[in-house]
Amino acid sequence: IFFGSEHITHVGMALNNKEYIHSAGSPYNRVTINSFDKADAHYDERLLNIVYGLRRVIPEPARVESAV
């Protein structure tokens, strides 16, 4: 997950469809988990508003069709 209003200034990694981990800068200065889910206690609207883009680095595993 890339964050920034005009250019990329911050990067995070998705943990699942809602949560992501990133290094929170000042005043927090720690690694934290936030959420894109407005109902979650870790939702951060400020970060949602500056999502620059998302990209999968590791491809999804291939799905195998069952022969049964």
XYZ file of C-alpha atoms in Angstrom:
68
model
C 0.000 0.000 0.000
C 1.482 3.330 -1.045
C 0.482 6.564 0.660
C 0.952 10.188 -0.374
C -1.108 13.118 -1.625
C 1.074 14.211 -4.572
C 3.795 11.539 -4.521
C 4.550 8.432 -2.472
C 5.752 9.352 1.017
C 4.818 6.255 3.022
C 4.506 2.489 2.463
C 2.575 -0.228 4.283
C 1.873 -3.937 3.783
C -1.607 -5.468 3.676
C -2.286 -8.182 6.239
C -5.736 -9.066 4.873
C -8.598 -7.291 3.063
C -9.002 -4.703 5.841
C -5.823 -4.407 7.920
C -2.346 -3.180 7.063
C 0.913 -2.782 8.961
C 3.139 0.264 8.650
C 5.599 2.381 10.551
C 3.664 5.262 12.075
C 5.794 8.385 12.134
C 5.720 11.265 14.568
C 4.184 11.456 17.141
C 3.834 7.631 17.338
C 7.294 6.460 16.167
C 6.344 2.776 16.147
C 5.124 -0.013 13.890
C 1.341 -0.278 14.054
C -1.638 -2.003 12.478
C -4.470 0.082 11.063
C -7.685 -0.783 9.253
C -9.647 0.435 6.223
C -12.845 -0.666 8.023
C -14.625 2.386 9.460
C -16.142 0.215 12.223
C -12.703 -0.969 13.403
C -11.061 0.755 16.386
C -7.826 0.988 14.344
C -9.424 2.824 11.399
C -7.434 5.894 10.316
C -9.347 8.196 7.968
C -6.285 10.385 7.415
C -4.374 7.460 5.886
C -7.370 6.313 3.842
C -7.550 9.784 2.285
C -3.938 9.646 1.079
C -3.836 6.118 -0.413
C -1.759 6.616 -3.575
C -2.159 3.074 -4.836
C -2.055 -0.623 -4.046
C -0.063 -3.367 -5.703
C 0.416 -7.075 -5.057
C 4.111 -7.940 -4.804
C 3.687 -11.700 -4.483
C 1.270 -13.276 -6.977
C -1.763 -15.120 -5.689
C -1.321 -18.902 -5.573
C -2.714 -20.738 -8.590
C -6.100 -22.319 -8.010
C -6.298 -26.010 -8.781
C -9.584 -27.316 -10.141
C -10.835 -30.504 -8.524
C -11.081 -33.513 -10.857
C -13.785 -35.124 -8.715
